CSV table of C-alpha atoms in Angstrom, one decimal:
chain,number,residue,atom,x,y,z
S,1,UNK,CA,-67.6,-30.2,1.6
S,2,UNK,CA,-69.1,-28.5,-1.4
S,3,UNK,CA,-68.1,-25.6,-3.2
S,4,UNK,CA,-70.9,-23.9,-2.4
S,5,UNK,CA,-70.5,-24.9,1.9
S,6,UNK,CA,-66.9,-23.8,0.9
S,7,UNK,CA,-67.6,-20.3,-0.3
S,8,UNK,CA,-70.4,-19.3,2.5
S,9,UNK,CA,-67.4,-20.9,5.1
S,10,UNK,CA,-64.4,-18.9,3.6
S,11,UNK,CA,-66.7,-15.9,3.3
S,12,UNK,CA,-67.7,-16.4,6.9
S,13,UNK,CA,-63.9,-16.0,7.7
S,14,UNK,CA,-63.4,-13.0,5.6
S,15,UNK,CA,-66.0,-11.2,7.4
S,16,UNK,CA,-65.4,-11.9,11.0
S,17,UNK,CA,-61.6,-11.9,10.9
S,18,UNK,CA,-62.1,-8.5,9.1
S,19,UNK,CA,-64.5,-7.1,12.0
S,20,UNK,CA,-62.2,-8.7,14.3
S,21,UNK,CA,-59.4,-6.8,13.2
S,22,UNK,CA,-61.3,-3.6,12.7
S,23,UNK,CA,-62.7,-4.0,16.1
S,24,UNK,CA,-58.9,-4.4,17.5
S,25,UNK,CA,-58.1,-0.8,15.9
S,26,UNK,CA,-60.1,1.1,19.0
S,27,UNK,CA,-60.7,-1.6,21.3
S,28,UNK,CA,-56.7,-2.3,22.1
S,29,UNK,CA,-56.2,1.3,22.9
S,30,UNK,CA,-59.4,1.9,24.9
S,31,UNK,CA,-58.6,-1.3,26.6
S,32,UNK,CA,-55.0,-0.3,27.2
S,33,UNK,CA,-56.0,3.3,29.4
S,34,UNK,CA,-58.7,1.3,31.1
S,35,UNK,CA,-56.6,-1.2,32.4
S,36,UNK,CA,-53.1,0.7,33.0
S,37,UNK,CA,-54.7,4.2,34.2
S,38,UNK,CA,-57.2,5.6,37.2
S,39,UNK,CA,-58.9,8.3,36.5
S,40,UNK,CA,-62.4,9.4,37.2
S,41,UNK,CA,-65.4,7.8,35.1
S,42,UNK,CA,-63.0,5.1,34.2
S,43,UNK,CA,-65.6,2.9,36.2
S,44,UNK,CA,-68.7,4.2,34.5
S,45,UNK,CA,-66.6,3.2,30.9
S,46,UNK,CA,-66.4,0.0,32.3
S,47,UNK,CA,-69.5,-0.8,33.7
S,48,UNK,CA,-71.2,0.7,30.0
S,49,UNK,CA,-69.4,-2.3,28.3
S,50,UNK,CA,-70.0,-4.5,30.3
S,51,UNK,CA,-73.7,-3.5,29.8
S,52,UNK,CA,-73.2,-3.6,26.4
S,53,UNK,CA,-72.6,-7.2,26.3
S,54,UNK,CA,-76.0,-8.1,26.3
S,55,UNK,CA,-77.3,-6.0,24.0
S,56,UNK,CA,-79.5,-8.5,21.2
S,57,UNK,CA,-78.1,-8.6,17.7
S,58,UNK,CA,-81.3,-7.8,16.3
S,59,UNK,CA,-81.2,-4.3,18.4
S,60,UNK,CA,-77.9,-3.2,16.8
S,61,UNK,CA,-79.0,-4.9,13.5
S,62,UNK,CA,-82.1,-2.5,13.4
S,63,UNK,CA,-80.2,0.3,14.5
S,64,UNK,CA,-77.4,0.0,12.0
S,65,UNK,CA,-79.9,-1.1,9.5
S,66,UNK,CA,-81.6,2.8,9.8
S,67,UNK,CA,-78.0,4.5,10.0
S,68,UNK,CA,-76.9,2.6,6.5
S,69,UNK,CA,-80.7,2.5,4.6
S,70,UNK,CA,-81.1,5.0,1.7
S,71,UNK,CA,-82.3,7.6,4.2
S,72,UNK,CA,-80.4,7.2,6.5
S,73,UNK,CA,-77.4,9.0,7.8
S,74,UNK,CA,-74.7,7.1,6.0
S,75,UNK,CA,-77.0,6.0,3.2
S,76,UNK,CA,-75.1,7.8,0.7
S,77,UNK,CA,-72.3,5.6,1.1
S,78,UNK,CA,-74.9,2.3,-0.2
S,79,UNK,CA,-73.2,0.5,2.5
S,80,UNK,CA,-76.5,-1.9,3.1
S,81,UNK,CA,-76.4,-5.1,1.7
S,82,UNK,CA,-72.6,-5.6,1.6
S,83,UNK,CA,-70.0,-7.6,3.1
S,84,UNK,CA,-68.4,-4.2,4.7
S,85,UNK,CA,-72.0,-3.8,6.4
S,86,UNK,CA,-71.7,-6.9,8.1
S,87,UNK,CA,-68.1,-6.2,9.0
S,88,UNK,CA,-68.8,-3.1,10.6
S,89,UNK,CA,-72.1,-4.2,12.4
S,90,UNK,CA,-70.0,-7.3,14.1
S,91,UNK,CA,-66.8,-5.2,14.7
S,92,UNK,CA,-69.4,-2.8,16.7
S,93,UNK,CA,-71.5,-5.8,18.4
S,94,UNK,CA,-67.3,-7.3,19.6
S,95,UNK,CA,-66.0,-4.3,20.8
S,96,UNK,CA,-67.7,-4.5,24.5
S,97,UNK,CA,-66.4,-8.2,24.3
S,98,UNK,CA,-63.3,-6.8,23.4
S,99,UNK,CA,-62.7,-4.0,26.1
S,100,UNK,CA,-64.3,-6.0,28.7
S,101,UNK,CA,-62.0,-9.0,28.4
S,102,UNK,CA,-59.0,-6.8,27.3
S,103,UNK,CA,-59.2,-4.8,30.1
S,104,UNK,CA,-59.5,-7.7,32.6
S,105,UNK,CA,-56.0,-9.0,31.1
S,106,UNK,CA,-54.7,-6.4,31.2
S,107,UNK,CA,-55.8,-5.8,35.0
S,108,UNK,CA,-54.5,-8.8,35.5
S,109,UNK,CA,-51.0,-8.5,35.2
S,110,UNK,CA,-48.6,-7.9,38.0
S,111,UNK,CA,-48.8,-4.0,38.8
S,112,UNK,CA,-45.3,-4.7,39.7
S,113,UNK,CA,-44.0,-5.1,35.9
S,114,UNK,CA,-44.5,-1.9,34.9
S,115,UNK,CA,-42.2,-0.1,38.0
S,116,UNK,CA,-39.4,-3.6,36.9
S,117,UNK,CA,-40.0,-2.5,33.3
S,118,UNK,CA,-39.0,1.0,34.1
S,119,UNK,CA,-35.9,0.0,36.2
S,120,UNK,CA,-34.8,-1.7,33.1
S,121,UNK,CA,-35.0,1.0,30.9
S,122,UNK,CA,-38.1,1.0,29.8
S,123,UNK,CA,-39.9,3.9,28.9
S,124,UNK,CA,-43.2,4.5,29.5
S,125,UNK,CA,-44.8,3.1,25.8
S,126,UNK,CA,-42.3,0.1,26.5
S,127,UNK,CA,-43.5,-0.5,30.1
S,128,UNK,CA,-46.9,-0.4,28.4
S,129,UNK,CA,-46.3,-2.7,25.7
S,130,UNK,CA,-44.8,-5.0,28.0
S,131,UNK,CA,-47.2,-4.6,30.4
S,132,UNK,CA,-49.6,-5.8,26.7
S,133,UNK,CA,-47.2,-8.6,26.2
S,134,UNK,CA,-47.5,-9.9,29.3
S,135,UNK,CA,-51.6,-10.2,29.0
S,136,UNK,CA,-51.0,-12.1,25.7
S,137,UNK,CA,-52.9,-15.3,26.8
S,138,UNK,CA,-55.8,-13.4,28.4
S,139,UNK,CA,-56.2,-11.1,25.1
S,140,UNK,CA,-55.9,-14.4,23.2
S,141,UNK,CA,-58.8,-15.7,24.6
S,142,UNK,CA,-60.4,-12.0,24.3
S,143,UNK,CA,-60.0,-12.5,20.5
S,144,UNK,CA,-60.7,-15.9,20.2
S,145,UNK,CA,-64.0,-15.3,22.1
S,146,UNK,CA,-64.9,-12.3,19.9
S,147,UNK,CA,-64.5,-14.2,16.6
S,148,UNK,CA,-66.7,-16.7,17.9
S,149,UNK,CA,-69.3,-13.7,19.4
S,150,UNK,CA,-68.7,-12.5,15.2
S,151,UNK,CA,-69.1,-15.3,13.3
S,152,UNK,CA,-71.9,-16.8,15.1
S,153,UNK,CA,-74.4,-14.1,15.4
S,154,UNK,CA,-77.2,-13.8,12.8
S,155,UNK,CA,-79.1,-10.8,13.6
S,156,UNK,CA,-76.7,-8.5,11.7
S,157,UNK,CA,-75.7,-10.5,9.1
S,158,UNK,CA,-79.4,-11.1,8.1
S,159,UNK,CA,-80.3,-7.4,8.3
S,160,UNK,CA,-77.4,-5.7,6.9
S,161,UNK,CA,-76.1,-8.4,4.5
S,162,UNK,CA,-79.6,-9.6,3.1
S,163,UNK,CA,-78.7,-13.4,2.8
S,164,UNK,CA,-77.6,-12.3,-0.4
S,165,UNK,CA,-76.3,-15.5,-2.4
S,166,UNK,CA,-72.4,-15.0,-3.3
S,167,UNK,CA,-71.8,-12.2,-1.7
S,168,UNK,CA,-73.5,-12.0,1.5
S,169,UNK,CA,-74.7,-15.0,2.3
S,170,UNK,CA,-72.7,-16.5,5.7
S,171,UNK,CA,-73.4,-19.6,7.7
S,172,UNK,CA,-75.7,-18.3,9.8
S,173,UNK,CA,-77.8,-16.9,7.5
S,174,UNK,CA,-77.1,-19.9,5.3
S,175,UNK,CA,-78.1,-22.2,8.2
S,176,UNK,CA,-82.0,-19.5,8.9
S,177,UNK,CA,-82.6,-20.0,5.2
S,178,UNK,CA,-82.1,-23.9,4.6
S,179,UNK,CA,-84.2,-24.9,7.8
S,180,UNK,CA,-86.6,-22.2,6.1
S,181,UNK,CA,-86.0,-23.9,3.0
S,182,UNK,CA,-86.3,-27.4,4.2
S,183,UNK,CA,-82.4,-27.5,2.5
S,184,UNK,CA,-81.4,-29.6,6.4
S,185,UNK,CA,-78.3,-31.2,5.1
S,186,UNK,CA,-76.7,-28.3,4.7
S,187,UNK,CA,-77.6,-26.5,7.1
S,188,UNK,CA,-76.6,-29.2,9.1
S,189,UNK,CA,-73.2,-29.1,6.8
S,190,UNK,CA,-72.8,-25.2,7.9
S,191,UNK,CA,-73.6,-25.6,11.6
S,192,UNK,CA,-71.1,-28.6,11.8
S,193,UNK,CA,-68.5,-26.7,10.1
S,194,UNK,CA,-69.6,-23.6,12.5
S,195,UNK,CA,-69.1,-25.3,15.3
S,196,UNK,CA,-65.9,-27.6,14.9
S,197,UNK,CA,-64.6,-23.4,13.8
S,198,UNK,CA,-65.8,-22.2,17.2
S,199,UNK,CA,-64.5,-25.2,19.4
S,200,UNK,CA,-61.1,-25.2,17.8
S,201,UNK,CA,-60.5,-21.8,18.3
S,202,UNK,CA,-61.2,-22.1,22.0
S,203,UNK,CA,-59.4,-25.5,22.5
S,204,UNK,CA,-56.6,-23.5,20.8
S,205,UNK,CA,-56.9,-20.1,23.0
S,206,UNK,CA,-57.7,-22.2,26.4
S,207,UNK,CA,-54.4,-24.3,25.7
S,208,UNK,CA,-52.3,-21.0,25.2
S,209,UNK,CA,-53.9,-19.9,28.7
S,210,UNK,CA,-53.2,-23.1,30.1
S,211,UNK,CA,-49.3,-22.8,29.4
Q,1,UNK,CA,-14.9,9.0,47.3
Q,2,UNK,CA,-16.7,11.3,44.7
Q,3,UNK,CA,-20.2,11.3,45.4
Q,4,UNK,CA,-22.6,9.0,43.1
Q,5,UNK,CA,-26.0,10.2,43.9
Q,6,UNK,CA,-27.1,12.7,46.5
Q,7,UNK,CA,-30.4,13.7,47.9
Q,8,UNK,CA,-31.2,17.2,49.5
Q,9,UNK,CA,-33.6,17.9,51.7
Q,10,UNK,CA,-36.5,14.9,49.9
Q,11,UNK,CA,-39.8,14.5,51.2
Q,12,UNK,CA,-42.0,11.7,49.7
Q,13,UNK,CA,-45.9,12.3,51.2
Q,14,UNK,CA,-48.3,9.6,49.3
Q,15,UNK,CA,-52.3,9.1,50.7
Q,16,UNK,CA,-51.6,12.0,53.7
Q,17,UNK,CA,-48.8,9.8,54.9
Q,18,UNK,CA,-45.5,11.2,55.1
Q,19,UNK,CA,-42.9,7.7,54.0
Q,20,UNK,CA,-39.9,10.5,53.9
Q,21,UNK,CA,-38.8,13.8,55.5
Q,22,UNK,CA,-36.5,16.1,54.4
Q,23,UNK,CA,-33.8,13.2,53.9
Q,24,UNK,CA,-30.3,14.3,53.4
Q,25,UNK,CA,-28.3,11.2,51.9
Q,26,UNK,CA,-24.9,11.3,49.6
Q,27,UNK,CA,-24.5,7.8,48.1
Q,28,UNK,CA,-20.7,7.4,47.4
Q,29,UNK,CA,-19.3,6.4,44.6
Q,30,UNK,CA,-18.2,2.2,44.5
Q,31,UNK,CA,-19.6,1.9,48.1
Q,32,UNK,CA,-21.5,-0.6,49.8
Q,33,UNK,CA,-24.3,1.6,51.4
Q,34,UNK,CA,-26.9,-0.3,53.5
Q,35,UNK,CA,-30.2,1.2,54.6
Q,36,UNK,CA,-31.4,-0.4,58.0
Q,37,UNK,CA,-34.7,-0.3,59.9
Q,38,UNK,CA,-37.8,-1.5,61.4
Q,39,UNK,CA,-40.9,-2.5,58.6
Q,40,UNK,CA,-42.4,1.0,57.7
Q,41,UNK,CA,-39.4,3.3,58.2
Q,42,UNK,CA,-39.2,4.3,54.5
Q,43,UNK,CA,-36.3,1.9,53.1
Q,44,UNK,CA,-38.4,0.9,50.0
Q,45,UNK,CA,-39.7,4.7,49.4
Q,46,UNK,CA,-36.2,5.7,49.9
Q,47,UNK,CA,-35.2,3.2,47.5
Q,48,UNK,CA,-37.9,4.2,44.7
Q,49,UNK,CA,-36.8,7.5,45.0
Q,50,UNK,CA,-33.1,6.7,44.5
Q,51,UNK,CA,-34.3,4.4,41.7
Q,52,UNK,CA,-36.2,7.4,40.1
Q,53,UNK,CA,-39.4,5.0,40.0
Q,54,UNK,CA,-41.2,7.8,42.6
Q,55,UNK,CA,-40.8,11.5,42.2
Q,56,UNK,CA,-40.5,13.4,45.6
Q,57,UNK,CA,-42.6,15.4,46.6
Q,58,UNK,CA,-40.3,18.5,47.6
Q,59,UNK,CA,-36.4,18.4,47.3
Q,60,UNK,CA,-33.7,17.5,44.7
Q,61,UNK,CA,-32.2,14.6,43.3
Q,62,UNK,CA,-28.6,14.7,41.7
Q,63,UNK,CA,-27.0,12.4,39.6
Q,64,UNK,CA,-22.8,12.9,39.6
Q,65,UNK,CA,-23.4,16.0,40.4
Q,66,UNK,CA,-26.4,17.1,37.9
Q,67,UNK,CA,-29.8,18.1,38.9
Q,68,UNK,CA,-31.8,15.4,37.7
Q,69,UNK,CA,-35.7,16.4,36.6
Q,70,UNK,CA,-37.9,15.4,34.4
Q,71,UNK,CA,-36.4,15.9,31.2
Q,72,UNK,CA,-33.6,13.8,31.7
Q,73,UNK,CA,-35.0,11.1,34.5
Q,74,UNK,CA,-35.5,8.7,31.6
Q,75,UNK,CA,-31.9,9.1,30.6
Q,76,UNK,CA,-30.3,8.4,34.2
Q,77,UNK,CA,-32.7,5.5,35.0
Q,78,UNK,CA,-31.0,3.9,32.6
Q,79,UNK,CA,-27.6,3.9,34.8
Q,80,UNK,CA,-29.7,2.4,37.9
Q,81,UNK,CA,-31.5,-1.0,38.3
Q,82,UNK,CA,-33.2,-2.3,41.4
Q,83,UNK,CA,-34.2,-5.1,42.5
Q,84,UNK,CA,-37.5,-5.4,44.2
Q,85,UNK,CA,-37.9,-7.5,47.6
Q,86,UNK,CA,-40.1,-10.3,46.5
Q,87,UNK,CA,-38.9,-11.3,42.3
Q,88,UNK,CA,-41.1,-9.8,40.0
Q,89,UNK,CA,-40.2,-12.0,36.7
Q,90,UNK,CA,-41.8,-11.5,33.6
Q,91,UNK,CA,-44.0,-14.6,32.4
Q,92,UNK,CA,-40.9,-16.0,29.9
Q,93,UNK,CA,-37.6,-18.5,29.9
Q,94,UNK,CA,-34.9,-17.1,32.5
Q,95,UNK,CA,-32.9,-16.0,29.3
Q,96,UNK,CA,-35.8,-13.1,27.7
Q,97,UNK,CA,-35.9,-12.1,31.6
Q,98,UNK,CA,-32.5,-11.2,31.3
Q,99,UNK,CA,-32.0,-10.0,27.5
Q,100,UNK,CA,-34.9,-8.1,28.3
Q,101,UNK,CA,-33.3,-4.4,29.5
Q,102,UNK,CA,-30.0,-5.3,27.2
Q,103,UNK,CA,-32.9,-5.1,24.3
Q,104,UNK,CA,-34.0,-2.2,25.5
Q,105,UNK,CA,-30.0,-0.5,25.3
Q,106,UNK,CA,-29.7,-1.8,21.9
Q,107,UNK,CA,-27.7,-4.8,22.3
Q,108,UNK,CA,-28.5,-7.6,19.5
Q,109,UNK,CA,-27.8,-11.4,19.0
Q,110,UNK,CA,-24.2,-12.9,20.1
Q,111,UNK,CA,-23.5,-9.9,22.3
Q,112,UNK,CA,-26.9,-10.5,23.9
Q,113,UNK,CA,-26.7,-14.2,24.4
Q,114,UNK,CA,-22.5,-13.7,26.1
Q,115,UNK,CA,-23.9,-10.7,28.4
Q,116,UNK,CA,-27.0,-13.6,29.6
Q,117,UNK,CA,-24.7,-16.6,30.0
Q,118,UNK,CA,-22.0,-14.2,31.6
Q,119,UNK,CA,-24.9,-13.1,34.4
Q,120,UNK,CA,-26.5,-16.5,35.0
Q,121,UNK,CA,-22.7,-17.7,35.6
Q,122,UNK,CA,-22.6,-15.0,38.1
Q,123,UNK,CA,-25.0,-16.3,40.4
Q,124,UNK,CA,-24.2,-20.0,39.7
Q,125,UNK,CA,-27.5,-20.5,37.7
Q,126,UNK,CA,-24.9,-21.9,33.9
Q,127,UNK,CA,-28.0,-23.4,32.0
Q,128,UNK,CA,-30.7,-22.1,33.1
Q,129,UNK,CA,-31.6,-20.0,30.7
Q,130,UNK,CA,-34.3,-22.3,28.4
Q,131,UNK,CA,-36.0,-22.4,31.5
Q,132,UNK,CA,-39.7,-20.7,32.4
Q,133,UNK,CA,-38.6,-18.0,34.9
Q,134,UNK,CA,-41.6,-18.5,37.2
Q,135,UNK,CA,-41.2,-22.3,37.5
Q,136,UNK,CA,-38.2,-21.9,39.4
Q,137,UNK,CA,-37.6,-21.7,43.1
Q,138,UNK,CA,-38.0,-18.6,45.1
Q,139,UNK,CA,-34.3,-18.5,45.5
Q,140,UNK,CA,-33.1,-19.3,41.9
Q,141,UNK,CA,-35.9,-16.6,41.0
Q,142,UNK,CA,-33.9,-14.0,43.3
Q,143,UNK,CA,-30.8,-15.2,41.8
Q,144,UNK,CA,-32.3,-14.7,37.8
Q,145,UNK,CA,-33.4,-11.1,39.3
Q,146,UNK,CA,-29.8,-10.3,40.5
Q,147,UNK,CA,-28.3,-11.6,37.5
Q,148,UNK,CA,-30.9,-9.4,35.1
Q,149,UNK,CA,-29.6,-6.2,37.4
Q,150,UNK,CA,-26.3,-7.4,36.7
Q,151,UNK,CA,-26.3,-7.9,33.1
Q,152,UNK,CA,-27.1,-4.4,32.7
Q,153,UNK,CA,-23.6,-3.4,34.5
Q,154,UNK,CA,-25.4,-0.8,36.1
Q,155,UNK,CA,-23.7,2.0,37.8
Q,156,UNK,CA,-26.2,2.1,40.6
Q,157,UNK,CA,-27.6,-1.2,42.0
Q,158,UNK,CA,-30.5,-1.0,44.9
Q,159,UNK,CA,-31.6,-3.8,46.4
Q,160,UNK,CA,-34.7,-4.1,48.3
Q,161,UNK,CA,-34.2,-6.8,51.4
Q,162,UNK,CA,-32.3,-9.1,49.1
Q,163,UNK,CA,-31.8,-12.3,51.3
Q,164,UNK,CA,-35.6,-11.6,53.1
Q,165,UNK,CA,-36.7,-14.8,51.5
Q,166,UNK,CA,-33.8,-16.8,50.7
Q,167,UNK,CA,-32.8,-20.1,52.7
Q,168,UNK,CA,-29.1,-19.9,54.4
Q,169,UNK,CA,-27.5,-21.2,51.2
Q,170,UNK,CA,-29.2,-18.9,49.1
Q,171,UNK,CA,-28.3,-15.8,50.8
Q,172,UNK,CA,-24.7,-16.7,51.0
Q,173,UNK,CA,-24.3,-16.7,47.4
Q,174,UNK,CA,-26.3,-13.4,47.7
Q,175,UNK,CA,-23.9,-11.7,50.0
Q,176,UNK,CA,-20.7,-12.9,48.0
Q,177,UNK,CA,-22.3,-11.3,45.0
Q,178,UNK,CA,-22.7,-8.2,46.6
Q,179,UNK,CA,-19.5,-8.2,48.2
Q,180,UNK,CA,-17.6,-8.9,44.7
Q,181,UNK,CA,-19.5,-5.7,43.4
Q,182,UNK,CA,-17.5,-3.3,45.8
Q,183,UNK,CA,-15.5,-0.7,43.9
Q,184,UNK,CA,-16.9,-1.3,40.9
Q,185,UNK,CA,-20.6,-0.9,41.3
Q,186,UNK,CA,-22.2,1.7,43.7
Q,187,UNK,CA,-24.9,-0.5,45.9
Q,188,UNK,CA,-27.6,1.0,48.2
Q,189,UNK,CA,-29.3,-2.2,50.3
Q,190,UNK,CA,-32.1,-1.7,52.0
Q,191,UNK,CA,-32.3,-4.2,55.1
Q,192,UNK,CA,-34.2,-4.8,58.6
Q,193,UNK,CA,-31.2,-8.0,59.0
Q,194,UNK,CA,-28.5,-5.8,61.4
Q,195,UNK,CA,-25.6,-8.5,60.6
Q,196,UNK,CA,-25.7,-8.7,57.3
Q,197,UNK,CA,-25.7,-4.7,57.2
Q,198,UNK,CA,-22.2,-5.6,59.2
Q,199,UNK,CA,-21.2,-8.1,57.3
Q,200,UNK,CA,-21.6,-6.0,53.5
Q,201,UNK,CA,-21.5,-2.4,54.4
Q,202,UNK,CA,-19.0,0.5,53.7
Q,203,UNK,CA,-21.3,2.5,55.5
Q,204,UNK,CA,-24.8,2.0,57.3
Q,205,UNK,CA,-27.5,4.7,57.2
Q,206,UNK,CA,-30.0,4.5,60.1
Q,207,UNK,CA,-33.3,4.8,59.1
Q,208,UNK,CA,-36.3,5.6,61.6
Q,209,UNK,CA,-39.8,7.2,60.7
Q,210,UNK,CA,-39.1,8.4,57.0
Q,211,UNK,CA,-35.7,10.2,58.8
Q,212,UNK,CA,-31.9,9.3,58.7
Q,213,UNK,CA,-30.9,9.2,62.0
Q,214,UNK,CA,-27.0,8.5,61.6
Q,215,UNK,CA,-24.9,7.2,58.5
Q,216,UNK,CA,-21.9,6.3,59.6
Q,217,UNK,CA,-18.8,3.4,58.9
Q,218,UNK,CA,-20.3,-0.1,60.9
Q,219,UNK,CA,-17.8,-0.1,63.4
Q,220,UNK,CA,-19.0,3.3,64.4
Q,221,UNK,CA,-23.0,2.3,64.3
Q,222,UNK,CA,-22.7,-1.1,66.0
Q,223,UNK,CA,-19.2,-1.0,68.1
Q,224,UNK,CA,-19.4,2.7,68.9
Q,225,UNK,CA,-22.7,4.2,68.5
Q,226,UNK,CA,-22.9,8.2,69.3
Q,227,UNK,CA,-25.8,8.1,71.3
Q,228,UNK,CA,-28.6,6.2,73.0
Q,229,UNK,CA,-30.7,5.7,70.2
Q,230,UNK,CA,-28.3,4.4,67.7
Q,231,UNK,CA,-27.1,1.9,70.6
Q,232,UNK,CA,-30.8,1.0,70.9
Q,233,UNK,CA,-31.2,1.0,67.2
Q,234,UNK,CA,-27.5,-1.3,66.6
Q,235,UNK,CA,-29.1,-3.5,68.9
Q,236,UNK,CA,-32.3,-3.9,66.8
Q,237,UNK,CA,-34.9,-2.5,69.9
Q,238,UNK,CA,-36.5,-0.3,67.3
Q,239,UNK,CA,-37.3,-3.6,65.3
């Protein structure tokens, strides 16, 4: 691999492991009172992400691309053409993923746990967080499959990181502008590196599920 | 005999159904108290409630003699465990099943691991513990459940229909276990199985519609009922 295929991947990483993690900081806990409590809307929350999954990249890209321009609402902040752009445009584009498969985890567990966590001793956060610990291989998978979601997409990348070489640039956009280019071997380099990234990671999070 | 645990005058109502009404019930302390009815009579509400899993909907819980409410429910829950009819296990080796509520009372390392191995030896389960709790059979799993309520050293233990699924073998070692806990650890089993309610009980409550019909020694359920209905009931006709 060359230095420059290494940069664009390790960058790659940076950005979606960041958005990942970012995305994690109000997807967890959303996901947490959609799948332990009932209360009214709670279905309508639901049904909203899960309509949300389909939204095109390019849709939140343009919208995000407004919100961040120099006119924009959060323009002062010269947030466009950055690697926190990026970050925050996938961690927004993951969080239905998130919530959606969170939530179905989390649903998934025994409803009995939380009543055998409480005769235990558990409190209520513990009987939560065990109730958390015992969706581990379903949120694994919910992560895993969000990364993926993040570091494949091109949409935002392209319009709020600019394909910007060194600091923006990702292997998506690196794959767009070589074809573009007529640069195929590495593009070819990038999507081969993309995708043995996206297949391990599920191999990885399907084998944890599989236990 | 002190009393352990009382109930006055509880009610439990949940979805417009009544499971409990106004039930009157001292648990003594050290007994052997067994719970008997027909499917649907309230034995696993009762139990909850005992259990402080379900709040009732009018009356009062006490604890050794203190009011027990909100504020300090988390406190006495502590001094109960029970054990659920069918084994609920969490998704781990036999041994984080049972270290799990010693975690939870501070307990750490050695003390943890002697408290485990002391519990599995309990129910005849010695090296079990590296094992995944949900790969074993349904009655080693009701065994590792006992021996997780019994780790804990609870005051209170309540079991739900502990033999209900358990092959002749398995229930045996079930019913010794229970009977070794008498003096030492108040237990409240719920059962529809009228001869094992002989077979472990200081005393047997009779429990019909939500309602306590009698609670009385065995002899003076099944040998000498008071009335009609606990005849009919000794017999199992209500079942």
């Amino acid at each position: 691999m060359s230095e420059q295929l290494l940069d664009i991947v390790l960058r790659s990483l940076w950005i979606s492991g960041t958005a990942l993690l970012l995305s994690l900081l109000w997807s967890l806990p959303l996901a947490l009172i959609l799948g332990l409590r009932r209360f009214r809307g709670r279905n309508t929350i639901i049904s909203f992400f899960n309509a949300m999954l389909g939204v095109p990249t390019v849709a939140l890209g343009l919208f995000l691309y407004l919100l961040f321009s120099r006119r924009g609402a959060l323009g002062a902040f010269s947030l466009l053409y950055t690697p926190t752009a990026i970050m925050i445009g996938q961690a927004i584009l993951i969080t239905p993923i998130l919530i959606s498969l969170l939530t179905s985890a989390i649903e998934a567990v025994d409803p009995r746990i939380r009543d055998l966590a409480r005769t235990l001793g558990a409190s209520e956060r513990q009987a939560s967080l065990t109730i958390l610990r015992e969706a581990r291989k379903g949120s694994i998978l919910a992560g895993v499959s969000a990364f993926n979601r993040a570091i494949a997409e091109l949409g935002i990348a392209l319009m709020l990181g600019g394909n910007i070489e060194g600091l923006t640039r990702v292997m998506t956009t690196q794959i767009a502008l070589g074809v573009n280019r007529g640069e195929i071997i590495l593009s070819l380099e990038a999507t081969l590196v993309l995708l043995a990234i996206v297949f391990t990671l599920t191999l990885i999070a399907n084998r944890f599920r599989g236990d | 005999m002190a009393v352990h645990m009382k109930l006055h005058r509880v009610t439990r109502r949940y979805d417009g159904i009544t499971a409990l009404s106004e039930v009157d019930l001292e648990v003594k302390n050290g007994e052997v108290l067994t719970i008997i009815g027909p499917n649907g009579a309230g034995k696993t509400t009762l139990l909850r409630i005992l259990a402080l899993l379900d709040e009732p909907s009018s009356g009062e819980i006490s604890y050794r003699g203190q009011r027990v409410d909100r504020s300090s429910v988390q406190e006495y829950r502590k001094r109960i465990t029970m054990v659920f009819q069918r084994p609920v296990l969490f998704n781990d080796t036999v041994f984080e099943n049972i270290a799990y509520g010693l975690r939870l009372r501070g307990l750490e390392g050695e003390e943890v691991a002697q408290r485990v191995n002391d519990a599995l030896s309990s129910v005849m389960l010695d090296g079990f513990g590296s094992r995944p709790a949900k790969k074993l059979s349904g009655g080693e799993q009701q065994r590792v459940v006992l021996a997780r309520a019994l780790a804990l050293e609870p005051e209170l233990l309540l079991l739900d229909e502990p033999t209900a699924n358990l092959d002749p073998t398995n229930a045996h070692i079930v019913e010794r276990i229970i009977k070794n806990l008498r003096g030492r650890t108040t237990v409240v089993v719920a059962t529809h199985n009228i001869f094992q309610a002989r077979r472990l009980s200081d005393r047997v409550g009779c429990l019909l519609n939500g309602k306590i019909i009698d609670i009385d020694r065995p002899r003076n359920i099944f040998i000498k009922p008071k009335n009609e209905i606990i005849r009919k009931f000794a017999r199992g006709e209500f079942f």
